[in-house]
XYZ file of C-alpha atoms in Angstrom:
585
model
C 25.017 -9.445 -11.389
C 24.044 -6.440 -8.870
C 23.888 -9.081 -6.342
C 27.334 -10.712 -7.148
C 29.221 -6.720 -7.759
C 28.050 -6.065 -4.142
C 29.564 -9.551 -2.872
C 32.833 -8.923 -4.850
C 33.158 -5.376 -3.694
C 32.914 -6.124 0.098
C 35.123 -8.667 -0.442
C 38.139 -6.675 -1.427
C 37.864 -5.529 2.386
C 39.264 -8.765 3.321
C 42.764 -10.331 3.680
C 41.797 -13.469 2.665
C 38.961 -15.231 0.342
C 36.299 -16.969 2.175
C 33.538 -18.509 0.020
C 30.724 -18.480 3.341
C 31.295 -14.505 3.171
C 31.284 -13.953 -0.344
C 27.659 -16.341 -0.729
C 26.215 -14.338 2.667
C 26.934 -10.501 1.313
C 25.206 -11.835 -2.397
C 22.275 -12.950 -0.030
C 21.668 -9.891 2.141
C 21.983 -7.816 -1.548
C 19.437 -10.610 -2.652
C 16.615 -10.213 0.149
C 17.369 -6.305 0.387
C 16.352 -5.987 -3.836
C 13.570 -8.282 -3.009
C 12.023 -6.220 -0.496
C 13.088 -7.733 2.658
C 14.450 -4.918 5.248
C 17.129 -7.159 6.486
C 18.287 -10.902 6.280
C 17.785 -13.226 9.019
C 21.359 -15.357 9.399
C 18.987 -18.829 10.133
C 17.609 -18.588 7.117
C 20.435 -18.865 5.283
C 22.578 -21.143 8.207
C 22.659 -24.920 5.784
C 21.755 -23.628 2.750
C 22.710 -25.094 -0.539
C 23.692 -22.431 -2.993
C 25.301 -22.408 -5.903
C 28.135 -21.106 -8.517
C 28.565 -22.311 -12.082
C 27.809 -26.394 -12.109
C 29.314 -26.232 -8.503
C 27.129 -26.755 -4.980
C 28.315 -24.950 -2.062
C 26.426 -25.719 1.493
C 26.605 -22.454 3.626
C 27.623 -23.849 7.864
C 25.336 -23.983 10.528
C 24.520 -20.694 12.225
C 27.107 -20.826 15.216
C 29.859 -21.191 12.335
C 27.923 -18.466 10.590
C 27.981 -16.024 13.635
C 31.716 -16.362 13.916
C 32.660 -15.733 10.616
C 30.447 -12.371 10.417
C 32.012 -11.380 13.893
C 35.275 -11.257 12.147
C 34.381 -9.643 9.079
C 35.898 -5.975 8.744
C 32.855 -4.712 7.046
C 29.970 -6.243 9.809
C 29.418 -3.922 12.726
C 27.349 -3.627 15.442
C 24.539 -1.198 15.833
C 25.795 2.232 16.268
C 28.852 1.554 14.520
C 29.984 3.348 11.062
C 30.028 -0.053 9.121
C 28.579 -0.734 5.354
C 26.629 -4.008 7.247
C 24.835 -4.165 10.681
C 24.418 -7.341 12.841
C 21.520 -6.359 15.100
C 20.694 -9.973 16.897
C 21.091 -12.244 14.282
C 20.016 -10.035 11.559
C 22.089 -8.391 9.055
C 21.301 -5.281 7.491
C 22.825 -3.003 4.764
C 23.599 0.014 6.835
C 20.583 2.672 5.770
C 18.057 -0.309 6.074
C 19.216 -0.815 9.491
C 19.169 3.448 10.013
C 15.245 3.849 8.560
C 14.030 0.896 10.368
C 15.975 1.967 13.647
C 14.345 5.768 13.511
C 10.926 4.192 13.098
C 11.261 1.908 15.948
C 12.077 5.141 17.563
C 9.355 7.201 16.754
C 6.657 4.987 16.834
C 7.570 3.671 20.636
C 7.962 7.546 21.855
C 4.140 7.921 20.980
C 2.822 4.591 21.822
C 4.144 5.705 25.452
C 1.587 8.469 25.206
C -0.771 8.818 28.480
C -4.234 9.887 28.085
C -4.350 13.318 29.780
C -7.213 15.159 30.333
C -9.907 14.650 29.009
C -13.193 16.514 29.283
C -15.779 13.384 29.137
C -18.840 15.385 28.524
C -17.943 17.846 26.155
C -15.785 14.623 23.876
C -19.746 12.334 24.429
C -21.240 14.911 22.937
C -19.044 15.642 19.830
C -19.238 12.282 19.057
C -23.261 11.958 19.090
C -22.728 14.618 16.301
C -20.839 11.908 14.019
C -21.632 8.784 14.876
C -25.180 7.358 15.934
C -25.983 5.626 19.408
C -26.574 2.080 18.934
C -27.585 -1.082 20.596
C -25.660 -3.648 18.536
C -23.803 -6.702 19.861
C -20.883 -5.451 17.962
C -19.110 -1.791 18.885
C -19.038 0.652 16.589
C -15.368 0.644 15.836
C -15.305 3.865 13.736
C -16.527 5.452 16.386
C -13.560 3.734 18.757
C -10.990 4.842 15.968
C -12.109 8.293 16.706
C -12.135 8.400 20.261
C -8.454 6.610 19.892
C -7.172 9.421 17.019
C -8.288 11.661 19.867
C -6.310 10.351 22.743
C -3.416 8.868 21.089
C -0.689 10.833 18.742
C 0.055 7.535 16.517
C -3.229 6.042 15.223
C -4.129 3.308 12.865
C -7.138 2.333 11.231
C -7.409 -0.735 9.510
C -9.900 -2.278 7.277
C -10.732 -3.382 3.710
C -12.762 -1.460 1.065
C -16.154 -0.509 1.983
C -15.186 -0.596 5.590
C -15.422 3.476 5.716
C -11.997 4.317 6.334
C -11.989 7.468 4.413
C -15.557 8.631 5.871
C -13.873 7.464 9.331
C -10.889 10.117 9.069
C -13.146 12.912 7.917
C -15.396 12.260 11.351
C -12.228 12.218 13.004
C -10.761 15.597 11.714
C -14.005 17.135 12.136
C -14.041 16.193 16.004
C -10.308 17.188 16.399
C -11.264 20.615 15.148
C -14.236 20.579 17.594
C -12.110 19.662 20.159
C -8.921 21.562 19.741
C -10.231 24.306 17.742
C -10.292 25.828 14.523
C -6.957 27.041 14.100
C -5.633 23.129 13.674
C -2.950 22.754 10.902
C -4.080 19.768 8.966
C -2.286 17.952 5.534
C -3.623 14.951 3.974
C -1.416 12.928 1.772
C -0.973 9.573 0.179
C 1.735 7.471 -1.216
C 0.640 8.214 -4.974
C -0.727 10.747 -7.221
C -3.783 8.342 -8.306
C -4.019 7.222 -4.280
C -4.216 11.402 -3.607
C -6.840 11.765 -6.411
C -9.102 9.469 -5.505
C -9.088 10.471 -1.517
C -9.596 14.606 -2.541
C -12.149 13.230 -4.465
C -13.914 11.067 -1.852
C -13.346 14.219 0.723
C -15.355 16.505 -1.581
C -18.039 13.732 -1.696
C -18.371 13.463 2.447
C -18.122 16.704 3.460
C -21.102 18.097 2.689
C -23.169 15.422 4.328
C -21.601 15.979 7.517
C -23.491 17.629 10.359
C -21.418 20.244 11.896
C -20.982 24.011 11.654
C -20.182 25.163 8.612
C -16.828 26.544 9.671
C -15.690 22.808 10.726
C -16.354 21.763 7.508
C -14.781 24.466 5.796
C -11.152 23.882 7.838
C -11.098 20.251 6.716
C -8.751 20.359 3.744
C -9.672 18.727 0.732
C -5.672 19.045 -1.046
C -4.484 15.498 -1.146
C 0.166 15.831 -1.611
C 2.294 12.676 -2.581
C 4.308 11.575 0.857
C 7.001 12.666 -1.654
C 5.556 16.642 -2.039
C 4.317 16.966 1.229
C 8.431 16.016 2.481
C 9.586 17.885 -0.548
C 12.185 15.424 -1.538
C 13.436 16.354 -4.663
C 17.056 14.660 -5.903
C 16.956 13.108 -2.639
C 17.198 15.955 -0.463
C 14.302 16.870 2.167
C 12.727 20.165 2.718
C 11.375 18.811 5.640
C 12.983 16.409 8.198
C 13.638 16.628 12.278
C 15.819 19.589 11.808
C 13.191 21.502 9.894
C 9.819 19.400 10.394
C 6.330 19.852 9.213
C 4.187 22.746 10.101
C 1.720 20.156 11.173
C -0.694 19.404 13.576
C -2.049 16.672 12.229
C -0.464 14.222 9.776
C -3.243 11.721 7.600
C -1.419 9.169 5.431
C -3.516 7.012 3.013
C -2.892 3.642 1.350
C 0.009 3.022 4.311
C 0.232 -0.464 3.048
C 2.405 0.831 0.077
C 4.716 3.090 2.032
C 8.396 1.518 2.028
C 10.662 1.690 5.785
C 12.946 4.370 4.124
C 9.940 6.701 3.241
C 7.538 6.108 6.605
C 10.850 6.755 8.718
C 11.621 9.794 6.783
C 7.856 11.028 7.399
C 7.791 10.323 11.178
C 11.102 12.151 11.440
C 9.593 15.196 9.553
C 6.800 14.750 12.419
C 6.709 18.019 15.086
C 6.970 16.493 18.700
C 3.354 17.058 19.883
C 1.812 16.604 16.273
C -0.654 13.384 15.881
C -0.275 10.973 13.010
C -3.045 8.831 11.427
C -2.133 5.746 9.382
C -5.303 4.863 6.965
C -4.953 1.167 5.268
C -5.467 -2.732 5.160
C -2.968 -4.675 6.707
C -3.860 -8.026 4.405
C -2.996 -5.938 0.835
C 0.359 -5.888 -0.881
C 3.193 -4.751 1.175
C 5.107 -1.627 -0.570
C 7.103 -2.272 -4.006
C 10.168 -1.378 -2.067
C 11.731 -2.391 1.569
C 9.398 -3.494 4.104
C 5.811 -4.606 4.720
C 5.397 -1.846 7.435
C 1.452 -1.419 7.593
C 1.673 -5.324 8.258
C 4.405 -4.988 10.518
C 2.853 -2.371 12.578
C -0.175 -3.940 12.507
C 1.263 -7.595 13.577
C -0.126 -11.248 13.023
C -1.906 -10.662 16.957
C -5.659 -9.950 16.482
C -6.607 -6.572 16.972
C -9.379 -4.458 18.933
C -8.086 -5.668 22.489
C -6.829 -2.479 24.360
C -5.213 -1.810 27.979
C -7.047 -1.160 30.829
C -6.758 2.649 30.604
C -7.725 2.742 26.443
C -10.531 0.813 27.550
C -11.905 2.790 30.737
C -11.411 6.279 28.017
C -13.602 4.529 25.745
C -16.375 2.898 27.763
C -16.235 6.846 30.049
C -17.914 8.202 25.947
C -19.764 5.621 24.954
C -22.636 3.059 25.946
C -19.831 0.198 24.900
C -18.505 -2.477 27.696
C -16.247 -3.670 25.367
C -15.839 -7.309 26.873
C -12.508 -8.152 24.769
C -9.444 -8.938 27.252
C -7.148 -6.484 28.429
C -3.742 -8.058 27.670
C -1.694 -5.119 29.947
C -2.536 -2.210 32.168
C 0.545 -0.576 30.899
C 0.265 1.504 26.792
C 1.450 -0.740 23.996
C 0.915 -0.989 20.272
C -2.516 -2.320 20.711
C -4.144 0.661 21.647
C -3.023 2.588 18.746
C -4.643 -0.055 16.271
C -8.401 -0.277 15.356
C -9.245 -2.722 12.884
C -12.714 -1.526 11.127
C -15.129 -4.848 10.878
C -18.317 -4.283 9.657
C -18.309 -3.328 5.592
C -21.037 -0.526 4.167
C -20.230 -0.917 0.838
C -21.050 -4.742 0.305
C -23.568 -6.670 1.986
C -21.908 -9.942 3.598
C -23.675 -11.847 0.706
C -22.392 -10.049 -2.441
C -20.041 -11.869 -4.461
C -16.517 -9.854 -4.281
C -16.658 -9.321 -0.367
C -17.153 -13.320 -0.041
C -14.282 -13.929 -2.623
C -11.840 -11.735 -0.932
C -13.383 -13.003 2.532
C -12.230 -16.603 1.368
C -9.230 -15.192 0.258
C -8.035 -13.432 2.947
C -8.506 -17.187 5.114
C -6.992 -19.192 2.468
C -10.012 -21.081 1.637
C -8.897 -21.818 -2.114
C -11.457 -24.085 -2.360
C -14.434 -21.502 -1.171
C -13.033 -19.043 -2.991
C -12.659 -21.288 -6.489
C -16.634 -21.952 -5.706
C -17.486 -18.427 -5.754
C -16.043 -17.323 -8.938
C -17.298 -19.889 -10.828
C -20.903 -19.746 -9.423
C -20.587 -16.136 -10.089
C -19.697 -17.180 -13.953
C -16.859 -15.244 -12.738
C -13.677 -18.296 -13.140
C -12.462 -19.131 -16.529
C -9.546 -21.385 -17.431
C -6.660 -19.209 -18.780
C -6.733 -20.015 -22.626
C -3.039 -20.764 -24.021
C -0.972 -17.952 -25.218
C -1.479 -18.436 -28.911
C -5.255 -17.795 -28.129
C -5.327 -14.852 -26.075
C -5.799 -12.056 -28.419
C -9.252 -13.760 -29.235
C -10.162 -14.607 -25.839
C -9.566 -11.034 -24.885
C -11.427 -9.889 -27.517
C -15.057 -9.141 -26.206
C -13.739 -8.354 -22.625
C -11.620 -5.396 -24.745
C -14.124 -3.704 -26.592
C -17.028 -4.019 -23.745
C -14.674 -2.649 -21.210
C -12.586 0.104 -23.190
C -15.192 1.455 -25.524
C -17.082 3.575 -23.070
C -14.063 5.946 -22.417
C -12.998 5.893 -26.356
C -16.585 7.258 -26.537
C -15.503 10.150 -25.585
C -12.686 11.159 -27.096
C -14.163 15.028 -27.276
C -14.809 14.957 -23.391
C -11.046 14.745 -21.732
C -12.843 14.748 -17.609
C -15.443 12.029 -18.577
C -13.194 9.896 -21.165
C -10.716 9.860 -17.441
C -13.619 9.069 -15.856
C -14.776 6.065 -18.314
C -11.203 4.920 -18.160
C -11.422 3.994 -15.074
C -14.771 1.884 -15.526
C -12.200 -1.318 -16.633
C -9.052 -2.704 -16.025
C -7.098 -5.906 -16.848
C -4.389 -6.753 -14.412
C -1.498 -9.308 -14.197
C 1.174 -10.088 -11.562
C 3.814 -9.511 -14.110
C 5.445 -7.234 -16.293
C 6.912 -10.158 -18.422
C 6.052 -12.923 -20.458
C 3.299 -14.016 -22.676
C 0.809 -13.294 -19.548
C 2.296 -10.217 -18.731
C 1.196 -6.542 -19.063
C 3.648 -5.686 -21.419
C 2.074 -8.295 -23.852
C -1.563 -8.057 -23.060
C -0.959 -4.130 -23.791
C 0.305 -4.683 -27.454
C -2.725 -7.354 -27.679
C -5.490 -4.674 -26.818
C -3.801 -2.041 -29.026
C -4.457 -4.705 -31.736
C -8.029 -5.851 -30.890
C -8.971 -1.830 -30.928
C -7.522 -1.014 -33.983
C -9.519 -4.040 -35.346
C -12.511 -3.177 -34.468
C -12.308 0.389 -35.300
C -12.134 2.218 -31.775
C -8.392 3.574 -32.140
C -6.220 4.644 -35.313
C -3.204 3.875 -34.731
C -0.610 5.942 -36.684
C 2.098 5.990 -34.638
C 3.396 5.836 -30.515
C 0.941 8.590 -29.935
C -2.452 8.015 -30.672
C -6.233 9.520 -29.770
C -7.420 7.338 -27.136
C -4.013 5.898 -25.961
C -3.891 5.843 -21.779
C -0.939 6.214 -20.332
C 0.520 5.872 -16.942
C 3.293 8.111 -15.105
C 6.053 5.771 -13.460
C 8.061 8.210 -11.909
C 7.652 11.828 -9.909
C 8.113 14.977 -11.875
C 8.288 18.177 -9.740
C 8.385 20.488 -12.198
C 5.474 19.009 -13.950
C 3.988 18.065 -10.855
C 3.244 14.609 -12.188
C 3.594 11.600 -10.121
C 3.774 7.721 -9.980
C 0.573 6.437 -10.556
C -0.871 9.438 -12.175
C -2.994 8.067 -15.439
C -3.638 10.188 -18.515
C -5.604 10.021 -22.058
C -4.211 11.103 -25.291
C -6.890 13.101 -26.944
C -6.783 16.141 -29.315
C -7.084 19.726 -28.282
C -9.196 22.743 -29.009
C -6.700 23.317 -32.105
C -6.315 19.251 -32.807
C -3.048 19.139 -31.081
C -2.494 15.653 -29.721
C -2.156 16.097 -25.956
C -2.188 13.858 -22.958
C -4.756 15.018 -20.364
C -4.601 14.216 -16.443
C -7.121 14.685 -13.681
C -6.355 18.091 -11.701
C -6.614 18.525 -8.266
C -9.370 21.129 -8.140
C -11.399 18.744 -10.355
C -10.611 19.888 -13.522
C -7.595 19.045 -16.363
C -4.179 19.936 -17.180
C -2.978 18.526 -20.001
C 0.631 18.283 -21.697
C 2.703 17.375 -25.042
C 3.494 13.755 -25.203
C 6.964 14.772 -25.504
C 6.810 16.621 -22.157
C 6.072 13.531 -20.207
C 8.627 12.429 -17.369
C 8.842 8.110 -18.011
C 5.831 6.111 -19.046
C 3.749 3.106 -20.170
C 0.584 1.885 -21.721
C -2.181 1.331 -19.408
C -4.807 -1.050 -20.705
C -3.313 -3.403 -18.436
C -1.284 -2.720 -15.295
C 0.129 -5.089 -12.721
C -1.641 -5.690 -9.529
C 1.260 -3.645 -7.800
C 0.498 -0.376 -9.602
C -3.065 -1.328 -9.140
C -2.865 -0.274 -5.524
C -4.867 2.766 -4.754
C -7.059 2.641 -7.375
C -10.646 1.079 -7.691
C -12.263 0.278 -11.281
C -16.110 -0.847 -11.639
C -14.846 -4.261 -13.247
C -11.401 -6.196 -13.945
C -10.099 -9.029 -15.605
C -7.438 -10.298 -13.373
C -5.232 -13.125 -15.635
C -2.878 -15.041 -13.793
C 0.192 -16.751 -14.966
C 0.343 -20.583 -16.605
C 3.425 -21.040 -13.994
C 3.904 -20.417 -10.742
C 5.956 -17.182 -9.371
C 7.357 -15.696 -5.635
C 4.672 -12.892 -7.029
C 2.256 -14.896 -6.467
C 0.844 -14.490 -3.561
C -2.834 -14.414 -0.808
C -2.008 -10.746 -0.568
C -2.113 -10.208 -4.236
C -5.002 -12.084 -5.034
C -6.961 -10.366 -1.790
C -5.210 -6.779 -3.250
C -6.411 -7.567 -7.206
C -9.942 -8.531 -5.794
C -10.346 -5.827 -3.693
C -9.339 -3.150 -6.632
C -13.345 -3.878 -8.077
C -16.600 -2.653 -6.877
C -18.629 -4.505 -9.170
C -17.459 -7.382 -10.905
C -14.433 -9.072 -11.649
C -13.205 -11.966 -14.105
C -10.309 -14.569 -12.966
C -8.849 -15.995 -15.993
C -6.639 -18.742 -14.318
C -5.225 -22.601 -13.567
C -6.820 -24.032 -10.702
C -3.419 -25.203 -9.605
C -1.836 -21.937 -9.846
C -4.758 -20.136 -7.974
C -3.920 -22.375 -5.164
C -0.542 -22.082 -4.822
C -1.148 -18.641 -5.052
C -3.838 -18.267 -2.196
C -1.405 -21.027 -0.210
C 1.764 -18.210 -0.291
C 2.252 -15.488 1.936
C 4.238 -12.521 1.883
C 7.151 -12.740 4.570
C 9.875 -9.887 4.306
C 12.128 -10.269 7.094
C 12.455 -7.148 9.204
C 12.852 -6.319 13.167
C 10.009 -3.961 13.102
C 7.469 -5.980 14.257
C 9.414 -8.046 16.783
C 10.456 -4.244 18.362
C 6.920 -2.885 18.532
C 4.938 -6.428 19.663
C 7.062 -7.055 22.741
């Protein structure tokens, strides 16, 4: 209906009715809600669609081209028009304005030179954080460091156990070596729970690093939302090119969930000479909303090949001859990217970094064989049988938490021991359901009472900011009773303790037992249960398997179809945007 409101209303802009038009602006309002940035006119150019019991088939793409060069509401870029036609791409006009700015941004520090550098004095920083080693394979931490160093616009890719977040703490250690004390640092993340869990992991590093005391003391351990550290609130910035961030350095975790309209708003908020550090993995789930623009950034092109003068910076510090080709002598995307390889958190033998290896190739097959040799696969029983098939998965995984219903910190903690987690919010698989189903396997077997929407024990999860509370998306609570018996939901705080609230005080909602894969991101449980549809769904996709697997460090369960798991392996995320094409040229 949204889809077919937008066609009608452009539409009235028109003397005339022409069917092609009123089927291509439903489209482009289809692939914008569907997180595409833009829709590409061949895709559509021969297309059956349809209306009522009638087939319509859309012209070829010259036809196509003509009739959106005559449309009153189609401009080009630059002009004041509700749709852009940039090539042959059409984009709703503030899609086309946040994608645009990025481009921008990103190419004015990718054109960077090196400066000055003092060799010696960088060498010797470095031997401070990162050993000297012989192996075949570089030490790409230590390259991401040297390249946060020389570059303003740095990524750093990799999956879990990789060391991103020990990476980043090197690296702002050495910047404040290097540049001094006195360096303005934030940290920040595209979620409350993503922001938890890296303060956390910062408290956990820094005292194991070796460098003066007063190093370790100016690397901040505060952790804001994107959304705080902007201070967007009713959709007005605090901070944006007019007025930008106080910053010297800008680190931005879990960048695979952060939409085009939010990263362009950030690099706008971005002080000229200020450095910004991307932290993510370019083969998870792109953002809920528009645009995949870790992926994009990151590109299909494999990565750790730099230019000539990246490469002479990098071999002048270290004992590396990095023997990978040099594609240009001339600064280009490349040579802000380093893709971490080698993982320190699983060996290359343990179970979950095979099965998300095989996933992230597409070997269905491989993959299939390791979960079951694992006694990790099992077929997905019918719906009428869930409940029971749940049943011992529930009470082992939740009762550790409901344990400790008079301990609010380590019933948060236990929580996050187990998770279930489903690609949908629907249907008889979905989280919605398998929510209602644990509530009713618990209250069998005695671990909750429920009496009510508000219950001791009852985990809940934020979906939307709150300012005023200071409560954000993703942020996951208990309902436990108080020091006078009060019922009252308790969250994690950022200095490590609690803050906890009246249910009725809570900004929107939901049960938590289960949670789809896409809230799932930027969190990490001991073990999951990851149940998969009986039919297949566009949600389904490698990148959501790879994201779901990748959630676990210990064990995980795939309750599924082998057909479905194949399909699903077999799909890949493709949002349409120009992003990629602008920065990979």
């Amino acid at each position: 209906n949204l889809d077919r409101h937008f066609s009608d209303f452009m539409m009235t802009f028109h003397k005339y009715e022409e069917k092609t038009l009123r089927f291509t602006f439903g489209l482009l309002s289809y692939y914008t809600r569907n997180g595409h940035i833009c829709m590409e006119i061949e895709s559509i150019a021969n297309r059956d669609v349809y209306e009522g019991d009638g087939q319509f088939k859309l012209p070829d793409i010259e036809d196509l081209r003509e009739l959106i060069k005559a449309s009153p509401v189609i401009g080009k870029p630059g002009d004041l028009a509700p749709i852009i036609k940039d090539g042959d791409r059409l984009y709703l006009h503030r899609f086309w304005y946040y994608e645009q700015m990025l481009i921008d941004k990103i190419k004015r520090r990718i054109k960077d030179n090196i400066g000055e550098l003092d060799y010696e004095r960088l060498r010797r920083a470095l031997d401070l954080f990162f050993q000297r080693g012989d192996d075949k394979e570089p030490d790409w931490q230590k390259i991401a460091a040297i390249l946060s160093l020389i570059r303003s616009f740095c990524v750093i890719s990799g999956g879990p156990g990789t060391g991103k977040t020990t990476t980043v703490i090197k690296i702002l250690s050495l910047l404040l070596m290097y540049y001094g004390g006195d360096l303005r640092i934030t940290l920040s993340a595209p979620t409350g729970k993503a922001a938890a869990r890296l303060r956390d992991a910062i408290r956990s590093i820094k005292p194991e690093l070796k460098c003066p005391q007063d190093i370790i003391k100016a690397i901040p351990e505060d952790v804001y939302t994107i959304h705080r550290l902007l201070g967007i609130n009713n959709n007005k910035l605090r901070f944006h090119a007019g007025n930008p961030l106080p910053y010297d350095v800008v680190v931005v975790d879990e960048a695979s969930m952060v939409d085009v309209a939010l990263m362009s708003k950030l690099f706008s908020a971005l002080k000229d000479d200020a450095k910004i550090i991307l932290l993510g993995d370019r083969n998870q789930l792109a953002s809920v909303e528009a645009g995949a623009v870790l992926g994009d950034i990151c590109g299909d092109e494999e990565l750790n090949i730099f230019s000539e003068p990246i490469k002479r910076a990098v071999e002048e510090v270290t004992d590396y001859r990095l023997s990978t080709p040099t594609p240009s002598q001339h600064f280009s995307i490349r040579d802000s990217i380093v893709e971490l390889r080698k993982n320190y958190r699983f060996k290359d033998y343990t179970n979950i970094h095979m099965i998300s290896g095989a996933i992230k190739r597409g070997d269905y097959e491989e993959a299939i064989n390791l979960l079951k040799s694992g006694k990790s696969w099992f077929k997905l029983p019918p719906p009428h049988d869930l409940r029971e098939a749940l049943r011992d998965s529930v009470v082992d995984g939740f009762r550790s938490y409901l344990n400790k219903k008079g301990d609010p910190l380590n019933a948060l903690k236990g929580f996050e021991e187990f998770r279930i987690l489903s690609p949908l919010r629907g249907g008889p698989y979905g989280v919605e359901h398998i929510n209602v189903l644990v509530e009713q396997i618990l209250k069998q077997e005695g671990l909750i009472e429920i009496q009510g929407r508000w219950y001791v024990g009852r985990p809940v999860m934020i979906t939307t900011n709150d300012y005023n509370l200071m409560l954000f998306n993703g942020d996951i609570g208990i309902t436990l009773r108080d020091s006078n018996g009060e019922l009252k939901v308790f969250f994690s705080a950022q200095d490590g303790g609690i803050r906890k609230f009246l249910p009725s005080m809570l900004p929107h909602h939901e049960t938590v037992y289960a949670m789809t894969v896409h809230k799932s991101q930027g969190s990490e449980f001991e073990r999951a249960l990851l149940i998969l549809p009986d039919t297949y769904t566009d949600l389904l996709t490698r990148e959501l398997l790879y994201t779901a697997i990748t959630r676990v460090k210990r064990g995980v369960e795939v309750w599924a179809l082998e057909d479905i798991f194949k399909m699903s392996i077999l799909a890949r995320i493709r949002r349409a945007s120009g992003l990629k094409d602008a920065l990979w040229v």
